[in-house]
Amino acid sequence: MGRPGGRIFNFSPGPAMLPDAVMLRVQQEFLNYGGIGASIIEISHRSKDFVAVVEEAVALFRELVSLPENYAVLFVHGGARMQFSAIPMNLIGLKPARRAAYVETGVFSGTAIKDAAPYGTIETVASGQNDNFVRIPELDLERIPGDASYLHITTNNTAYGTRWNRFPEAGDIPVVADTTSEILSRVMDYSRFGVVYASLQKNLGPGGTAIVVIRKDLLGHALPMTPPLLDYAAVEKGQSLVNTPSTFNIYFTREVLRWMKHLGGVGEIERRNNQKAQLLYDVLDHSSFYKPLVDKAHRSTMNVTFDLPAPEALEAFLKQAGKEGLYSLKGYRAVGGVRASIYNGMPLEGVEALVSFMKEFEKSHG
């Protein structure tokens, strides 16, 4: 099952498939960006040409999510994992107790809890662990300590394939959201959050950089131990240019944001994502061969997870899928089964090809 240029349909959870149109655009101007005679990766990060890239990327992001003026948009080093430490460094000192509340909904929220522990008292106020993370746990708001500096959630859970459909309210306690595996995949009201952050490598660009959206009144409360590159106030003051950033990553993100705007914005992206996910879930819901792994009410539109009747069938499925040009479908190591990651860059044709393969495989092995 070929694609132009010999490209595959890549269902990797991240780094993930990015839009072909963006890849081609980047390729076309890689050696001579904007007619200046040099590549975007060769010019100074403080040059007017690159500063213009950062400014446009920020402006496009703000426009796409209708971001209020009292929020800052930052590009920071590292992925979401680095923010697991940066978040408590910047926010846990908001209140004297140095306490934070976390909801555990999967692998990465669990890692965020562990990484935050050195900086204060971390309370796990809800956890889906007893249910093997097949659903988002009920959150009793009374369990959130009144002296908590923030409440942290992971909005979409890459490994298990669940997501928050309704975000929690925590009164005057800021809600911090790791949106790495679904950023700009659906319409969200950013004013409900104190901080929204995400790595780039699933929906926005190459890995190694993260985007942080923070309400400005939360800046300036970093712990004394916080390094300048992790201090959001310092990054905001330096306009994401405290030192040399990954210029290519920010440039690529700008191109993705341009692409999204051209398509019609986040609302149109959400419609497409719902359409792709529904194709897969329709197969799973009408099959006695494939077994969905998560509660129907908490299904992700980014990461669709399911299993097959036996290990032998799973092995054959993955092997044959690869031959058909459908790659990286193996489930997360702690979960098993199949995981189809269908981020913004996955075209409808890729999901249609997977659906067709699933139906044929069930006929021959069911």
Tab-separated table of C-alpha atoms in Angstrom:
chain	number	residue	atom	x	y	z
A	1	MET	CA	0.000	0.000	0.000
A	2	GLY	CA	2.204	2.764	-1.289
A	3	ARG	CA	2.150	6.529	-0.895
A	4	PRO	CA	3.817	9.200	-3.015
A	5	GLY	CA	7.543	9.254	-2.435
A	6	GLY	CA	7.466	5.826	-0.825
A	7	ARG	CA	6.186	7.255	2.468
A	8	ILE	CA	4.296	5.072	4.922
A	9	PHE	CA	1.344	5.719	7.189
A	10	ASN	CA	3.118	6.183	10.496
A	11	PHE	CA	0.950	5.514	13.567
A	12	SER	CA	3.806	6.193	15.991
A	13	PRO	CA	2.843	7.748	19.361
A	14	GLY	CA	5.648	10.278	19.004
A	15	PRO	CA	7.706	11.490	17.326
A	16	ALA	CA	4.746	11.249	15.039
A	17	MET	CA	3.528	11.773	11.517
A	18	LEU	CA	3.500	15.428	10.527
A	19	PRO	CA	1.561	17.054	7.668
A	20	ASP	CA	2.978	16.273	4.227
A	21	ALA	CA	2.265	19.812	3.057
A	22	VAL	CA	4.385	21.237	5.869
A	23	MET	CA	7.213	18.777	5.277
A	24	LEU	CA	7.328	19.722	1.601
A	25	ARG	CA	7.278	23.437	2.370
A	26	VAL	CA	10.161	23.044	4.830
A	27	GLN	CA	12.085	20.964	2.306
A	28	GLN	CA	11.630	23.566	-0.420
A	29	GLU	CA	13.085	26.438	1.593
A	30	PHE	CA	15.551	24.548	3.763
A	31	LEU	CA	18.673	25.732	1.925
A	32	ASN	CA	17.481	29.269	1.302
A	33	TYR	CA	14.967	30.484	3.851
A	34	GLY	CA	12.918	33.438	2.679
A	35	GLY	CA	15.427	34.261	-0.047
A	36	ILE	CA	18.114	35.332	2.458
A	37	GLY	CA	20.656	32.850	1.085
A	38	ALA	CA	20.939	30.744	4.255
A	39	SER	CA	19.029	27.988	6.006
A	40	ILE	CA	16.791	28.724	8.969
A	41	ILE	CA	19.172	26.585	11.055
A	42	GLU	CA	22.140	28.775	10.109
A	43	ILE	CA	20.903	32.223	11.053
A	44	SER	CA	21.254	33.865	14.461
A	45	HIS	CA	18.405	33.343	16.875
A	46	ARG	CA	18.578	37.087	17.561
A	47	SER	CA	18.402	38.104	13.903
A	48	LYS	CA	15.336	40.007	12.736
A	49	ASP	CA	14.439	37.087	10.465
A	50	PHE	CA	14.262	34.566	13.295
A	51	VAL	CA	12.673	36.942	15.800
A	52	ALA	CA	9.940	37.380	13.194
A	53	VAL	CA	9.466	33.584	13.139
A	54	VAL	CA	8.984	33.454	16.912
A	55	GLU	CA	6.627	36.414	16.904
A	56	GLU	CA	4.484	34.943	14.131
A	57	ALA	CA	4.380	31.504	15.787
A	58	VAL	CA	3.181	33.060	19.040
A	59	ALA	CA	0.633	35.245	17.239
A	60	LEU	CA	-0.734	32.285	15.268
A	61	PHE	CA	-1.047	30.144	18.379
A	62	ARG	CA	-2.856	32.937	20.209
A	63	GLU	CA	-5.229	33.378	17.275
A	64	LEU	CA	-5.950	29.666	16.867
A	65	VAL	CA	-6.935	29.178	20.520
A	66	SER	CA	-8.440	32.654	21.100
A	67	LEU	CA	-5.973	33.170	23.934
A	68	PRO	CA	-6.749	36.004	26.376
A	69	GLU	CA	-4.211	38.815	26.652
A	70	ASN	CA	-3.299	37.896	30.232
A	71	TYR	CA	-1.549	34.709	29.069
A	72	ALA	CA	2.019	34.335	27.815
A	73	VAL	CA	3.153	31.806	25.189
A	74	LEU	CA	6.656	30.414	25.691
A	75	PHE	CA	8.909	28.050	23.759
A	76	VAL	CA	11.143	26.163	26.186
A	77	HIS	CA	13.919	23.598	26.001
A	78	GLY	CA	13.234	19.902	26.446
A	79	GLY	CA	9.948	18.097	26.132
A	80	ALA	CA	7.097	17.666	28.576
A	81	ARG	CA	9.318	15.575	30.843
A	82	MET	CA	11.418	18.634	31.660
A	83	GLN	CA	8.234	20.522	32.499
A	84	PHE	CA	7.388	17.839	35.069
A	85	SER	CA	10.126	19.502	37.136
A	86	ALA	CA	9.707	23.050	35.845
A	87	ILE	CA	6.020	23.174	36.808
A	88	PRO	CA	6.603	22.640	40.545
A	89	MET	CA	9.725	24.803	40.465
A	90	ASN	CA	7.645	27.688	39.121
A	91	LEU	CA	4.313	27.144	40.856
A	92	ILE	CA	4.571	25.171	44.076
A	93	GLY	CA	5.830	28.271	45.897
A	94	LEU	CA	2.594	30.144	45.165
A	95	LYS	CA	1.451	29.213	48.687
A	96	PRO	CA	3.544	28.737	51.846
A	97	ALA	CA	2.605	25.051	52.233
A	98	ARG	CA	4.426	24.144	49.004
A	99	ARG	CA	1.747	21.572	48.226
A	100	ALA	CA	0.292	20.456	44.887
A	101	ALA	CA	-2.540	18.130	43.838
A	102	TYR	CA	-2.201	15.653	40.971
A	103	VAL	CA	-4.608	13.318	39.194
A	104	GLU	CA	-3.001	10.057	38.052
A	105	THR	CA	-4.497	8.826	34.803
A	106	GLY	CA	-1.649	6.888	33.225
A	107	VAL	CA	2.061	6.497	32.673
A	108	PHE	CA	3.064	10.104	32.154
A	109	SER	CA	0.895	11.605	34.876
A	110	GLY	CA	2.537	9.081	37.207
A	111	THR	CA	5.961	10.257	36.084
A	112	ALA	CA	4.921	13.874	36.625
A	113	ILE	CA	3.993	13.008	40.216
A	114	LYS	CA	7.375	11.389	40.855
A	115	ASP	CA	9.319	14.228	39.264
A	116	ALA	CA	7.456	16.854	41.297
A	117	ALA	CA	8.105	15.139	44.634
A	118	PRO	CA	11.487	16.784	45.426
A	119	TYR	CA	9.961	20.269	45.388
A	120	GLY	CA	7.166	19.970	47.932
A	121	THR	CA	4.288	17.825	49.164
A	122	ILE	CA	2.521	16.103	46.286
A	123	GLU	CA	-1.007	14.802	46.874
A	124	THR	CA	-2.482	12.267	44.446
A	125	VAL	CA	-6.137	13.280	44.753
A	126	ALA	CA	-7.503	10.740	42.257
A	127	SER	CA	-6.025	7.733	40.468
A	128	GLY	CA	-7.161	5.286	37.835
A	129	GLN	CA	-4.524	2.733	38.796
A	130	ASN	CA	-6.984	0.307	40.415
A	131	ASP	CA	-8.932	0.248	37.143
A	132	ASN	CA	-5.756	-0.255	35.091
A	133	PHE	CA	-6.279	3.272	33.735
A	134	VAL	CA	-9.130	2.232	31.433
A	135	ARG	CA	-11.123	5.336	32.419
A	136	ILE	CA	-10.591	8.798	33.879
A	137	PRO	CA	-11.110	8.517	37.655
A	138	GLU	CA	-13.807	10.450	39.469
A	139	LEU	CA	-12.329	13.539	41.086
A	140	ASP	CA	-13.805	14.598	44.413
A	141	LEU	CA	-12.936	18.286	44.573
A	142	GLU	CA	-13.082	18.158	48.363
A	143	ARG	CA	-9.940	16.034	48.260
A	144	ILE	CA	-7.955	18.919	46.810
A	145	PRO	CA	-6.188	20.602	49.744
A	146	GLY	CA	-7.171	24.226	50.186
A	147	ASP	CA	-3.506	25.162	50.494
A	148	ALA	CA	-2.567	23.477	47.206
A	149	SER	CA	-0.701	25.745	44.808
A	150	TYR	CA	-2.137	23.994	41.744
A	151	LEU	CA	-4.011	20.953	40.408
A	152	HIS	CA	-2.232	18.992	37.656
A	153	ILE	CA	-3.954	16.824	35.055
A	154	THR	CA	-2.880	15.053	31.859
A	155	THR	CA	-5.667	15.701	29.373
A	156	ASN	CA	-4.952	12.788	27.016
A	157	ASN	CA	-3.225	9.565	27.959
A	158	THR	CA	-1.035	8.303	25.161
A	159	ALA	CA	-0.271	4.844	26.520
A	160	TYR	CA	-3.796	3.766	27.471
A	161	GLY	CA	-5.913	5.783	25.046
A	162	THR	CA	-8.137	7.779	27.412
A	163	ARG	CA	-8.863	11.484	27.714
A	164	TRP	CA	-10.658	14.019	29.860
A	165	ASN	CA	-13.923	15.035	28.204
A	166	ARG	CA	-14.851	17.498	30.950
A	167	PHE	CA	-12.071	19.384	32.667
A	168	PRO	CA	-12.175	19.882	36.439
A	169	GLU	CA	-12.848	23.192	38.143
A	170	ALA	CA	-10.781	23.865	41.248
A	171	GLY	CA	-11.990	27.276	42.384
A	172	ASP	CA	-9.091	29.671	42.881
A	173	ILE	CA	-6.538	26.857	42.576
A	174	PRO	CA	-4.923	27.014	39.108
A	175	VAL	CA	-5.401	23.938	36.924
A	176	VAL	CA	-2.236	22.861	35.092
A	177	ALA	CA	-2.734	20.698	32.000
A	178	ASP	CA	-0.231	18.512	30.186
A	179	THR	CA	-1.736	18.424	26.687
A	180	THR	CA	1.266	16.891	24.939
A	181	SER	CA	-0.599	14.203	23.012
A	182	GLU	CA	-3.586	16.316	21.997
A	183	ILE	CA	-2.569	19.970	21.822
A	184	LEU	CA	-4.572	21.815	19.143
A	185	SER	CA	-6.507	18.634	18.350
A	186	ARG	CA	-9.774	19.971	19.783
A	187	VAL	CA	-11.226	23.287	20.848
A	188	MET	CA	-10.367	24.165	24.460
A	189	ASP	CA	-11.105	27.178	26.635
A	190	TYR	CA	-7.612	28.130	27.770
A	191	SER	CA	-8.977	30.656	30.250
A	192	ARG	CA	-10.010	27.718	32.450
A	193	PHE	CA	-6.362	26.826	33.033
A	194	GLY	CA	-3.455	28.434	34.818
A	195	VAL	CA	-0.908	26.611	32.662
A	196	VAL	CA	-1.190	24.496	29.522
A	197	TYR	CA	1.962	22.818	28.239
A	198	ALA	CA	2.978	20.281	25.616
A	199	SER	CA	5.933	18.777	23.838
A	200	LEU	CA	5.967	19.519	20.129
A	201	GLN	CA	6.590	16.045	18.739
A	202	LYS	CA	3.035	14.773	18.345
A	203	ASN	CA	0.995	17.612	16.855
A	204	LEU	CA	3.320	20.577	16.348
A	205	GLY	CA	6.797	19.624	15.163
A	206	PRO	CA	10.052	17.817	15.975
A	207	GLY	CA	10.905	16.702	19.502
A	208	GLY	CA	13.154	18.510	21.946
A	209	THR	CA	11.076	21.647	22.513
A	210	ALA	CA	7.891	22.348	24.456
A	211	ILE	CA	5.310	25.109	24.400
A	212	VAL	CA	4.074	26.577	27.680
A	213	VAL	CA	0.995	28.779	27.962
A	214	ILE	CA	0.847	30.468	31.365
A	215	ARG	CA	-1.410	33.019	33.000
A	216	LYS	CA	0.791	36.021	33.644
A	217	ASP	CA	-0.080	36.409	37.320
A	218	LEU	CA	1.519	32.991	37.901
A	219	LEU	CA	4.901	34.229	36.697
A	220	GLY	CA	7.558	35.334	39.157
A	221	HIS	CA	7.009	32.740	41.890
A	222	ALA	CA	9.814	30.312	41.041
A	223	LEU	CA	11.719	28.592	43.832
A	224	PRO	CA	15.210	30.032	44.445
A	225	MET	CA	16.780	26.831	43.112
A	226	THR	CA	15.142	27.232	39.687
A	227	PRO	CA	17.700	27.543	36.850
A	228	PRO	CA	17.124	30.542	34.557
A	229	LEU	CA	16.258	28.333	31.592
A	230	LEU	CA	13.449	26.711	33.609
A	231	ASP	CA	12.180	29.949	35.138
A	232	TYR	CA	9.087	30.857	33.144
A	233	ALA	CA	9.340	34.524	34.153
A	234	ALA	CA	12.880	34.700	32.769
A	235	VAL	CA	11.835	32.926	29.566
A	236	GLU	CA	8.875	35.278	29.145
A	237	LYS	CA	11.054	38.337	29.711
A	238	GLY	CA	13.537	37.043	27.133
A	239	GLN	CA	10.747	36.288	24.622
A	240	SER	CA	11.784	32.600	24.560
A	241	LEU	CA	15.317	33.641	23.575
A	242	VAL	CA	17.155	33.524	26.912
A	243	ASN	CA	19.756	31.465	25.098
A	244	THR	CA	19.883	29.744	21.717
A	245	PRO	CA	16.649	27.764	21.284
A	246	SER	CA	16.021	25.012	18.772
A	247	THR	CA	15.427	27.438	15.931
A	248	PHE	CA	14.337	24.711	13.525
A	249	ASN	CA	11.688	23.386	15.919
A	250	ILE	CA	10.119	26.797	16.416
A	251	TYR	CA	10.222	27.494	12.686
A	252	PHE	CA	8.607	24.119	11.945
A	253	THR	CA	5.906	24.795	14.519
A	254	ARG	CA	5.148	28.096	12.833
A	255	GLU	CA	4.664	26.251	9.549
A	256	VAL	CA	2.290	23.764	11.224
A	257	LEU	CA	0.306	26.631	12.728
A	258	ARG	CA	0.088	28.282	9.300
A	259	TRP	CA	-1.182	24.973	7.899
A	260	MET	CA	-3.816	24.707	10.625
A	261	LYS	CA	-5.044	28.230	10.000
A	262	HIS	CA	-5.250	27.543	6.263
A	263	LEU	CA	-7.384	24.447	6.920
A	264	GLY	CA	-9.853	26.449	8.959
A	265	GLY	CA	-8.486	26.394	12.488
A	266	VAL	CA	-8.810	24.133	15.498
A	267	GLY	CA	-12.534	23.569	14.998
A	268	GLU	CA	-11.912	22.042	11.569
A	269	ILE	CA	-8.992	19.997	12.912
A	270	GLU	CA	-11.275	18.661	15.658
A	271	ARG	CA	-13.922	17.683	13.111
A	272	ARG	CA	-11.345	15.766	11.088
A	273	ASN	CA	-9.953	14.065	14.180
A	274	ASN	CA	-13.413	12.969	15.311
A	275	GLN	CA	-14.069	11.560	11.856
A	276	LYS	CA	-10.822	9.567	11.867
A	277	ALA	CA	-11.338	8.207	15.363
A	278	GLN	CA	-14.958	7.264	14.699
A	279	LEU	CA	-13.930	5.123	11.724
A	280	LEU	CA	-11.714	3.037	13.994
A	281	TYR	CA	-14.128	2.860	16.905
A	282	ASP	CA	-16.935	1.772	14.559
A	283	VAL	CA	-14.849	-1.243	13.568
A	284	LEU	CA	-14.055	-2.057	17.194
A	285	ASP	CA	-17.678	-1.679	18.335
A	286	HIS	CA	-18.984	-4.029	15.656
A	287	SER	CA	-16.302	-6.689	15.963
A	288	SER	CA	-16.177	-9.838	18.072
A	289	PHE	CA	-12.517	-10.244	17.105
A	290	TYR	CA	-10.956	-6.978	18.263
A	291	LYS	CA	-11.214	-5.923	21.907
A	292	PRO	CA	-11.196	-2.198	22.816
A	293	LEU	CA	-9.040	-1.553	25.875
A	294	VAL	CA	-10.694	1.474	27.500
A	295	ASP	CA	-14.085	2.597	28.729
A	296	LYS	CA	-16.211	3.890	25.860
A	297	ALA	CA	-17.016	7.142	27.684
A	298	HIS	CA	-13.340	8.065	28.025
A	299	ARG	CA	-11.936	7.188	24.614
A	300	SER	CA	-9.185	9.291	23.106
A	301	THR	CA	-9.420	10.619	19.564
A	302	MET	CA	-5.617	10.677	19.341
A	303	ASN	CA	-4.616	7.199	20.565
A	304	VAL	CA	-6.930	4.290	19.761
A	305	THR	CA	-6.059	1.113	21.683
A	306	PHE	CA	-7.294	-2.442	21.250
A	307	ASP	CA	-6.168	-6.059	21.486
A	308	LEU	CA	-6.533	-9.276	19.538
A	309	PRO	CA	-7.694	-12.699	20.788
A	310	ALA	CA	-4.228	-14.247	21.153
A	311	PRO	CA	-0.545	-13.244	21.104
A	312	GLU	CA	-0.075	-15.130	17.852
A	313	ALA	CA	-2.844	-13.137	16.190
A	314	LEU	CA	-1.342	-9.883	17.477
A	315	GLU	CA	2.098	-10.764	16.135
A	316	ALA	CA	0.648	-11.655	12.739
A	317	PHE	CA	-1.414	-8.449	12.697
A	318	LEU	CA	1.568	-6.209	13.363
A	319	LYS	CA	3.780	-8.032	10.872
A	320	GLN	CA	1.228	-7.941	8.071
A	321	ALA	CA	0.333	-4.313	8.794
A	322	GLY	CA	3.974	-3.360	8.292
A	323	LYS	CA	3.968	-5.045	4.907
A	324	GLU	CA	0.927	-2.950	4.007
A	325	GLY	CA	2.715	0.287	4.884
A	326	LEU	CA	0.979	0.694	8.259
A	327	TYR	CA	3.783	1.244	10.764
A	328	SER	CA	4.316	1.640	14.525
A	329	LEU	CA	1.061	0.037	15.664
A	330	LYS	CA	2.486	-1.922	18.588
A	331	GLY	CA	0.936	-0.936	21.912
A	332	TYR	CA	2.818	0.641	24.806
A	333	ARG	CA	5.032	-1.938	26.497
A	334	ALA	CA	3.091	-1.893	29.788
A	335	VAL	CA	-0.259	-2.189	28.004
A	336	GLY	CA	0.298	-4.443	25.002
A	337	GLY	CA	-2.073	-4.903	22.101
A	338	VAL	CA	-2.351	-2.341	19.318
A	339	ARG	CA	-2.197	1.435	19.535
A	340	ALA	CA	-3.046	3.574	16.530
A	341	SER	CA	-1.903	7.145	17.116
A	342	ILE	CA	-3.816	9.384	14.732
A	343	TYR	CA	-2.619	12.889	15.500
A	344	ASN	CA	-3.390	15.985	13.444
A	345	GLY	CA	-0.831	15.052	10.796
A	346	MET	CA	-2.406	11.661	10.050
A	347	PRO	CA	-4.558	12.027	6.925
A	348	LEU	CA	-7.978	10.424	6.647
A	349	GLU	CA	-6.545	8.124	3.973
A	350	GLY	CA	-4.207	6.578	6.531
A	351	VAL	CA	-7.038	5.680	8.880
A	352	GLU	CA	-9.124	4.378	5.988
A	353	ALA	CA	-6.207	2.140	4.990
A	354	LEU	CA	-5.926	0.806	8.551
A	355	VAL	CA	-9.679	0.196	8.779
A	356	SER	CA	-9.625	-1.715	5.495
A	357	PHE	CA	-6.698	-3.809	6.708
A	358	MET	CA	-8.416	-4.551	10.036
A	359	LYS	CA	-11.543	-5.789	8.294
A	360	GLU	CA	-9.593	-8.028	5.932
A	361	PHE	CA	-7.440	-9.382	8.766
A	362	GLU	CA	-10.528	-10.246	10.804
A	363	LYS	CA	-12.025	-12.102	7.840
A	364	SER	CA	-8.924	-14.243	7.428
A	365	HIS	CA	-8.125	-14.800	11.118
A	366	GLY	CA	-11.426	-14.421	12.959
